[in-house]
mmCIF file of C-alpha atoms in Angstrom:
data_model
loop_
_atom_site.group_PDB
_atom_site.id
_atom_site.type_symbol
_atom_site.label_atom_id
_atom_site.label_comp_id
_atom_site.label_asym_id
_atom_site.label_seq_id
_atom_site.Cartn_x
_atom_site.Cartn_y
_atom_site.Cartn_z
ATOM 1 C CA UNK P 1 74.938 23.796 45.923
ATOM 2 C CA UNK P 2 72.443 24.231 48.173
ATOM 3 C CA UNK P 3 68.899 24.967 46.103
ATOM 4 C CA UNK P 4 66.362 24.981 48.039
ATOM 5 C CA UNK P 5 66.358 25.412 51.930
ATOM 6 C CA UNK P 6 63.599 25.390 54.400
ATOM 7 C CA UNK P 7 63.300 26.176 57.828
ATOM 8 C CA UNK P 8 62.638 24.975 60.551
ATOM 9 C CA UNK P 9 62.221 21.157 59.419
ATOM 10 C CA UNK P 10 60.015 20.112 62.051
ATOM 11 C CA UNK P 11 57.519 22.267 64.047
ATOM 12 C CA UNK P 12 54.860 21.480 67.027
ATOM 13 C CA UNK P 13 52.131 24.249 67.215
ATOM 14 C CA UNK P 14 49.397 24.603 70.163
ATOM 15 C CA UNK P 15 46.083 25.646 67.862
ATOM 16 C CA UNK P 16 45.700 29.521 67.927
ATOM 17 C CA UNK P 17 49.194 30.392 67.410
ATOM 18 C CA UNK P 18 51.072 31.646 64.553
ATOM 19 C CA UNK P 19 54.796 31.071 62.749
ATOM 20 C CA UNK P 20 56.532 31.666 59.689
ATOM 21 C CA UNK P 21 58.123 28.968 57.201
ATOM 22 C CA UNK P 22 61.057 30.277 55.784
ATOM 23 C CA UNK P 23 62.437 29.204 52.321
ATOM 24 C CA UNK P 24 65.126 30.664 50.609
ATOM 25 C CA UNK P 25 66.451 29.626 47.144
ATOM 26 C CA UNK P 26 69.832 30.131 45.663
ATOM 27 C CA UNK P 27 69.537 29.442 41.654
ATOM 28 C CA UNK P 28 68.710 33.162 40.892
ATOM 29 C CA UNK P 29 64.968 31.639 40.108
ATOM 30 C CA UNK P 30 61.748 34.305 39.466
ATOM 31 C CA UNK P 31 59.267 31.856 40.562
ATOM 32 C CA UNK P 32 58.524 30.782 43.779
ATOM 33 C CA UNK P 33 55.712 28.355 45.027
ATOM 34 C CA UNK P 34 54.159 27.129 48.698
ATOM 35 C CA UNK P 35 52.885 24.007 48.953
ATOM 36 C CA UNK P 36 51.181 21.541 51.677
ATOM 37 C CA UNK P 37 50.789 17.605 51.238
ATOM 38 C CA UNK P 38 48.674 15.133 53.151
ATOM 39 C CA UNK P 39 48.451 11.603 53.248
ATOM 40 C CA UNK P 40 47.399 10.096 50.080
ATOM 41 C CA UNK P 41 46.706 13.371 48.141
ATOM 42 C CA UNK P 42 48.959 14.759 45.672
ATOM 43 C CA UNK P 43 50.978 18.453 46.482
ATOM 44 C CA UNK P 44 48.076 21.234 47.005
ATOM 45 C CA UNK P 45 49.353 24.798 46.222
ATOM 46 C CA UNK P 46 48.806 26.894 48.624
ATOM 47 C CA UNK P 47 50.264 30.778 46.841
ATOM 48 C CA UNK P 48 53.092 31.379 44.453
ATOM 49 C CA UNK P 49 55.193 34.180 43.368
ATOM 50 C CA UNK P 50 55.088 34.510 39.650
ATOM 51 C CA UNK P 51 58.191 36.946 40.161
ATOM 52 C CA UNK P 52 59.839 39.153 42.401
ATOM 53 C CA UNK P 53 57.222 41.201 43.492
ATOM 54 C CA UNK P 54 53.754 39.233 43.180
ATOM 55 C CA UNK P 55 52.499 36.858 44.881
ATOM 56 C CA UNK P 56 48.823 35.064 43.953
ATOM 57 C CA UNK P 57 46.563 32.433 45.767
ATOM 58 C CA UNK P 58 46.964 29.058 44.820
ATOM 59 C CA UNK P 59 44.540 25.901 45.125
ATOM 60 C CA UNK P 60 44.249 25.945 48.855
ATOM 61 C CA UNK P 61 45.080 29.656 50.588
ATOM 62 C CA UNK P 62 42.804 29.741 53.738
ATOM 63 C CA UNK P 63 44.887 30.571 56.613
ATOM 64 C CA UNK P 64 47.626 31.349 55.146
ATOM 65 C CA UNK P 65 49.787 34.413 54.004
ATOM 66 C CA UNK P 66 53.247 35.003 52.305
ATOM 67 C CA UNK P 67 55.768 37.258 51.864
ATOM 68 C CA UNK P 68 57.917 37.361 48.658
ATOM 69 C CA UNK P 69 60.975 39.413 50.476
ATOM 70 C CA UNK P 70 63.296 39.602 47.563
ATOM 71 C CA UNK P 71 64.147 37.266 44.764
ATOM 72 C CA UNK P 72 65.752 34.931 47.088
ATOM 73 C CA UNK P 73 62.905 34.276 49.922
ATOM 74 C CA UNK P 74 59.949 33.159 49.833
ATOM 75 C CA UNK P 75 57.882 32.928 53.473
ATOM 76 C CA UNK P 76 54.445 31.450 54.313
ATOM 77 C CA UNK P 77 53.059 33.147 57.466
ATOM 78 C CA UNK P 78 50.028 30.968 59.867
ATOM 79 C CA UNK P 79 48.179 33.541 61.458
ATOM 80 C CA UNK P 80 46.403 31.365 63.720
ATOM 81 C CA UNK P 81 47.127 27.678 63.719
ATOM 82 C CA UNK P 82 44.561 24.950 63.216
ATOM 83 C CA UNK P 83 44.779 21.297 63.536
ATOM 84 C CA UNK P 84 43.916 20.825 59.647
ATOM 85 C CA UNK P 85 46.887 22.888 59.052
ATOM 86 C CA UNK P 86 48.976 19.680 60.301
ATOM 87 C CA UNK P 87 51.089 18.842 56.943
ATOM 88 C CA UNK P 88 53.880 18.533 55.273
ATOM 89 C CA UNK P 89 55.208 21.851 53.579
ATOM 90 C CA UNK P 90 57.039 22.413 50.979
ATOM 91 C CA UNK P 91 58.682 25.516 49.182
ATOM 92 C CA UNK P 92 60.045 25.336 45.753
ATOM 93 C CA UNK P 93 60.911 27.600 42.628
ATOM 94 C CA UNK P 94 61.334 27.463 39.163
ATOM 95 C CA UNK P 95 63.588 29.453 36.586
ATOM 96 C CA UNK P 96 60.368 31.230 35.379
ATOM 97 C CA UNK P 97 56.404 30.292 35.755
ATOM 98 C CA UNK P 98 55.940 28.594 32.573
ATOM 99 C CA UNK P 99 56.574 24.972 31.436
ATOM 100 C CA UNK P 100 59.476 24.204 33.461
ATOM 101 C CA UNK P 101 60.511 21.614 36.366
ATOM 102 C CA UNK P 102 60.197 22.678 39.950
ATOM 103 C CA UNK P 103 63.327 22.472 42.413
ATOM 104 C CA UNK P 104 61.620 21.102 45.703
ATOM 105 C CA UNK P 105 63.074 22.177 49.054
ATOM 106 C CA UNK P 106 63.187 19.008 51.845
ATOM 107 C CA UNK P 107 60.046 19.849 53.564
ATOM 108 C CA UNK P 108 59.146 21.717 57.204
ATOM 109 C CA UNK P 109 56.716 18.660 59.020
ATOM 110 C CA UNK P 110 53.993 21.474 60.584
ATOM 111 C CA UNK P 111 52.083 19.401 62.943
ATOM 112 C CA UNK P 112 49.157 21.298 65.211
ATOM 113 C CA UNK P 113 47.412 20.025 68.865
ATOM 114 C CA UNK H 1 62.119 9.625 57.745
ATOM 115 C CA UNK H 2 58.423 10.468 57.608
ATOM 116 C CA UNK H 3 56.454 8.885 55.135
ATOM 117 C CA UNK H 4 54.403 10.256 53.356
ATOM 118 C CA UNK H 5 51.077 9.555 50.919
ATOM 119 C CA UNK H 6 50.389 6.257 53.713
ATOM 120 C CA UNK H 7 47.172 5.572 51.265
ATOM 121 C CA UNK H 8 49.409 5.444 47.603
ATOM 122 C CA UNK H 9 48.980 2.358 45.397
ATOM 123 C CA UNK H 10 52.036 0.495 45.554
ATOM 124 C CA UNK H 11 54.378 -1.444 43.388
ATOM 125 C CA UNK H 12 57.158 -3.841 44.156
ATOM 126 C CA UNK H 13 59.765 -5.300 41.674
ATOM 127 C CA UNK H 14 62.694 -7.285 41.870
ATOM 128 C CA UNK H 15 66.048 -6.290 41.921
ATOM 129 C CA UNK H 16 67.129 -5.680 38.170
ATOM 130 C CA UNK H 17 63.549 -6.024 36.863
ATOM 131 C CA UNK H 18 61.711 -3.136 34.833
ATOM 132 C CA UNK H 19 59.397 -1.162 36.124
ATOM 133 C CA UNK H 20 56.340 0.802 34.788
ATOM 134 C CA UNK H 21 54.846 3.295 36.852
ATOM 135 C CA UNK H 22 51.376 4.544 35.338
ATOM 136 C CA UNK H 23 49.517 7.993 35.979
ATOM 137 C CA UNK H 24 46.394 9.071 33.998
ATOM 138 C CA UNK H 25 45.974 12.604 33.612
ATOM 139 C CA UNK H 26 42.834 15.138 34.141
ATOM 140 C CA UNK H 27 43.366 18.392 31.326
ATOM 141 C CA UNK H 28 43.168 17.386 27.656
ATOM 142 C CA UNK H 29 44.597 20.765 27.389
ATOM 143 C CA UNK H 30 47.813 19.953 29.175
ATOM 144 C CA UNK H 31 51.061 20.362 27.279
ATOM 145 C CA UNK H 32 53.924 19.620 29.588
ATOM 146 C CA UNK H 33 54.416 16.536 32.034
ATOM 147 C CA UNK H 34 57.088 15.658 34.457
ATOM 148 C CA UNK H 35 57.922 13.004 36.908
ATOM 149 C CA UNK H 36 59.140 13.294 40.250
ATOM 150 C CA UNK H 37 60.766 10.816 42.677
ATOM 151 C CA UNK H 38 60.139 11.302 46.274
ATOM 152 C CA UNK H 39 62.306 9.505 48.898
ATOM 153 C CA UNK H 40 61.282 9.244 52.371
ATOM 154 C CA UNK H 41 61.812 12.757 54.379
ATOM 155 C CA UNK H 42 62.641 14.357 50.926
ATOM 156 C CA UNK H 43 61.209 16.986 48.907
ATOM 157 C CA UNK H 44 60.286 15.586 45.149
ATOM 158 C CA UNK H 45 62.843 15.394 42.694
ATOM 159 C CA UNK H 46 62.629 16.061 39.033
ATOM 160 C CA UNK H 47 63.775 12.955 37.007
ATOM 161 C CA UNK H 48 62.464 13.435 33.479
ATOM 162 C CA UNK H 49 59.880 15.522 31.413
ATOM 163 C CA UNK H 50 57.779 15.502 27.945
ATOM 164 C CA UNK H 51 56.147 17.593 26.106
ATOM 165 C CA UNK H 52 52.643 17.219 24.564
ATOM 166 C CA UNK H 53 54.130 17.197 21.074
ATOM 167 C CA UNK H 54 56.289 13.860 21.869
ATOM 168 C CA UNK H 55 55.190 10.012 22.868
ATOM 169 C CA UNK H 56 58.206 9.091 23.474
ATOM 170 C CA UNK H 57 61.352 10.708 25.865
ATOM 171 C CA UNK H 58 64.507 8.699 26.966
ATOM 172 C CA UNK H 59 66.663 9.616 30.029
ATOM 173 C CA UNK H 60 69.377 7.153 31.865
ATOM 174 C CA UNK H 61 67.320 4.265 32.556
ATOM 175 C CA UNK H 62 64.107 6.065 32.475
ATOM 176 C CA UNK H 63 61.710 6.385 29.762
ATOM 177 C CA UNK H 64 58.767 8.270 29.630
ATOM 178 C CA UNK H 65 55.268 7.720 27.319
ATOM 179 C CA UNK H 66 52.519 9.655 26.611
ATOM 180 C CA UNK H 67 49.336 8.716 25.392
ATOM 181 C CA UNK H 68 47.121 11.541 24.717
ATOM 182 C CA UNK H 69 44.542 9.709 23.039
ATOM 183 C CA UNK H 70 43.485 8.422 26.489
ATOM 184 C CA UNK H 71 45.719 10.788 28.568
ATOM 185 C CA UNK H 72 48.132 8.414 30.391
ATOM 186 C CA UNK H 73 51.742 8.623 30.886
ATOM 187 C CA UNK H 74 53.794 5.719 32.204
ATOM 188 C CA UNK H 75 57.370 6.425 33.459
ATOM 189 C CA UNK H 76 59.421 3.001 32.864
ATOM 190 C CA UNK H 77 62.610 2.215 34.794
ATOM 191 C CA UNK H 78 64.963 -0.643 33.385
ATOM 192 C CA UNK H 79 67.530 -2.675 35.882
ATOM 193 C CA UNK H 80 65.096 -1.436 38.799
ATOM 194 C CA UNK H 81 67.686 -0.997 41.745
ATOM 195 C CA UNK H 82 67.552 -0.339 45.765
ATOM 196 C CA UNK H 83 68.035 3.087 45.111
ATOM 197 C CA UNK H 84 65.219 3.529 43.071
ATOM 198 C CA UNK H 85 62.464 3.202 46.220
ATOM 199 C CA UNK H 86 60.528 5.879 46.711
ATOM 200 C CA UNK H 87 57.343 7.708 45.722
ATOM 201 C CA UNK H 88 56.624 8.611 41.836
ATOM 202 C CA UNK H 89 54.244 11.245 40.635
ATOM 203 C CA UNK H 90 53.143 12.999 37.653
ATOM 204 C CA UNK H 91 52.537 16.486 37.319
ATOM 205 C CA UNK H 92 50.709 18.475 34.303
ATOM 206 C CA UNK H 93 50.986 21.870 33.288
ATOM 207 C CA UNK H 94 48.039 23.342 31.560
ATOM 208 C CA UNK H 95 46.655 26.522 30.263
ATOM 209 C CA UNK H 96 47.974 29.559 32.620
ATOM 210 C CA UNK H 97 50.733 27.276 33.772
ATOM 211 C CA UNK H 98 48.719 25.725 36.933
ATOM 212 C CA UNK H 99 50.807 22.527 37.561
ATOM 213 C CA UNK H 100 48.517 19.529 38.804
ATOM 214 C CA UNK H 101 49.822 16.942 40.854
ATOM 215 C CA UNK H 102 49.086 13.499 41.103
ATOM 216 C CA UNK H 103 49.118 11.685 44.326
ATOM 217 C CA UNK H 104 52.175 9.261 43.234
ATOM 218 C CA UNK H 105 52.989 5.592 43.639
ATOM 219 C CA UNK H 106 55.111 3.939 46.026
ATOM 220 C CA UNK H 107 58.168 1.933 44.456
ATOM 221 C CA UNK H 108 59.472 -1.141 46.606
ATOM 222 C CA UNK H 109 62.486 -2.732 45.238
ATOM 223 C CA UNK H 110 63.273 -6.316 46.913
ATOM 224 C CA UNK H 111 66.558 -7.020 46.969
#
């Protein structure tokens, strides 16, 4: 049972260029969520998918873009790659976007020179 | 495996002790909590939940208690073991379902 997956789990990034985080989820969920955590701070959404279909800008979307390709993926798109940008991300999803536990993926460590 | 949150307040407990992890929350308005247990190089894992209308919620070896009156939750853990090292957070979920997360503390366990 593999829940949530996440690729690639590590990343180096020269400032200025651009990649996609890919997440995929296998527990038939309708929500889907994108989020970055620093040092110290607590997780930081960056967009979520509510359901197949829309996507909407979370706490933190500057620089950032996603895709919800079907029920299944989930992507988060850098356009242009800045050293504040250097996290750790994390995809997850939830049966529905209501009061309900999120299933975390392990993580892709994003770091930018 | 990377850590992570290298600024979190920290706790450390003996092997078999109890532990109470603490986490005061922002929205009076919140109805739904949950803790999460982060290990090292790991996404965050859901270990219990309560809801607003509740003070009191028992899993295996992990109880949970909310305090509205002064919004805190504590997460206790009884017979603390190695296992049980990692990062704990709370989260909230409000009005329009925005989840907010805490920053967590970091569980040592000596042996």
């Amino acid at each position: 049972n593999a829940g949530v997956t996440q690729t690639p789990k590590f990343q180096v990034l020269k400032t200025g260029q651009s990649m996609t985080l890919q997440c995929a989820q296998d527990m038939n969920h309708n929500s889907m969520y994108w989020y970055r955590q620093d040092p110290g701070m607590g997780l930081r959404l960056i967009y979520y998918s509510a359901s197949e279909g829309t996507t909407d800008k979370g706490e933190v979307p500057n620089g950032y873009n996603v895709s919800r390709l079907n029920k299944r993926e989930f992507s988060l798109r850098l356009e242009s790659a800045a050293p504040s940008q250097t996290s750790v991300y994390f995809c997850a999803s939830s049966e529905f976007y209501s009061n309900q536990p999120q299933h975390f993926g392990d993580g892709t460590r994003l770091s930018i020179l | 495996g990377e850590s992570v949150g290298l600024h979190l307040p920290t706790l450390s407990v003996q092997e078999g002790d109890n532990s109470i992890i603490n986490c005061a929350y922002s929205n009076s308005a919140s109805d739904y909590f949950i803790w999460y247990k982060q290990e090292s190089g790991k996404g965050p894992q859901f270990i219990i939940d309560i809801r607003s209308n509740m003070d009191k919620r028992q899993g295996q070896r992990v109880t949970v208690l909310l305090n509205k009156t002064v919004k805190h939750l504590s997460l206790q853990i009884a017979a603390t073991q190695p296992g049980d090292s990692a990062v704990y957070f709370c989260a909230e979920i409000g009005g329009g379902f925005k989840t907010i997360f805490g920053a967590g503390t970091r569980l040592f366990v000596k042996a």
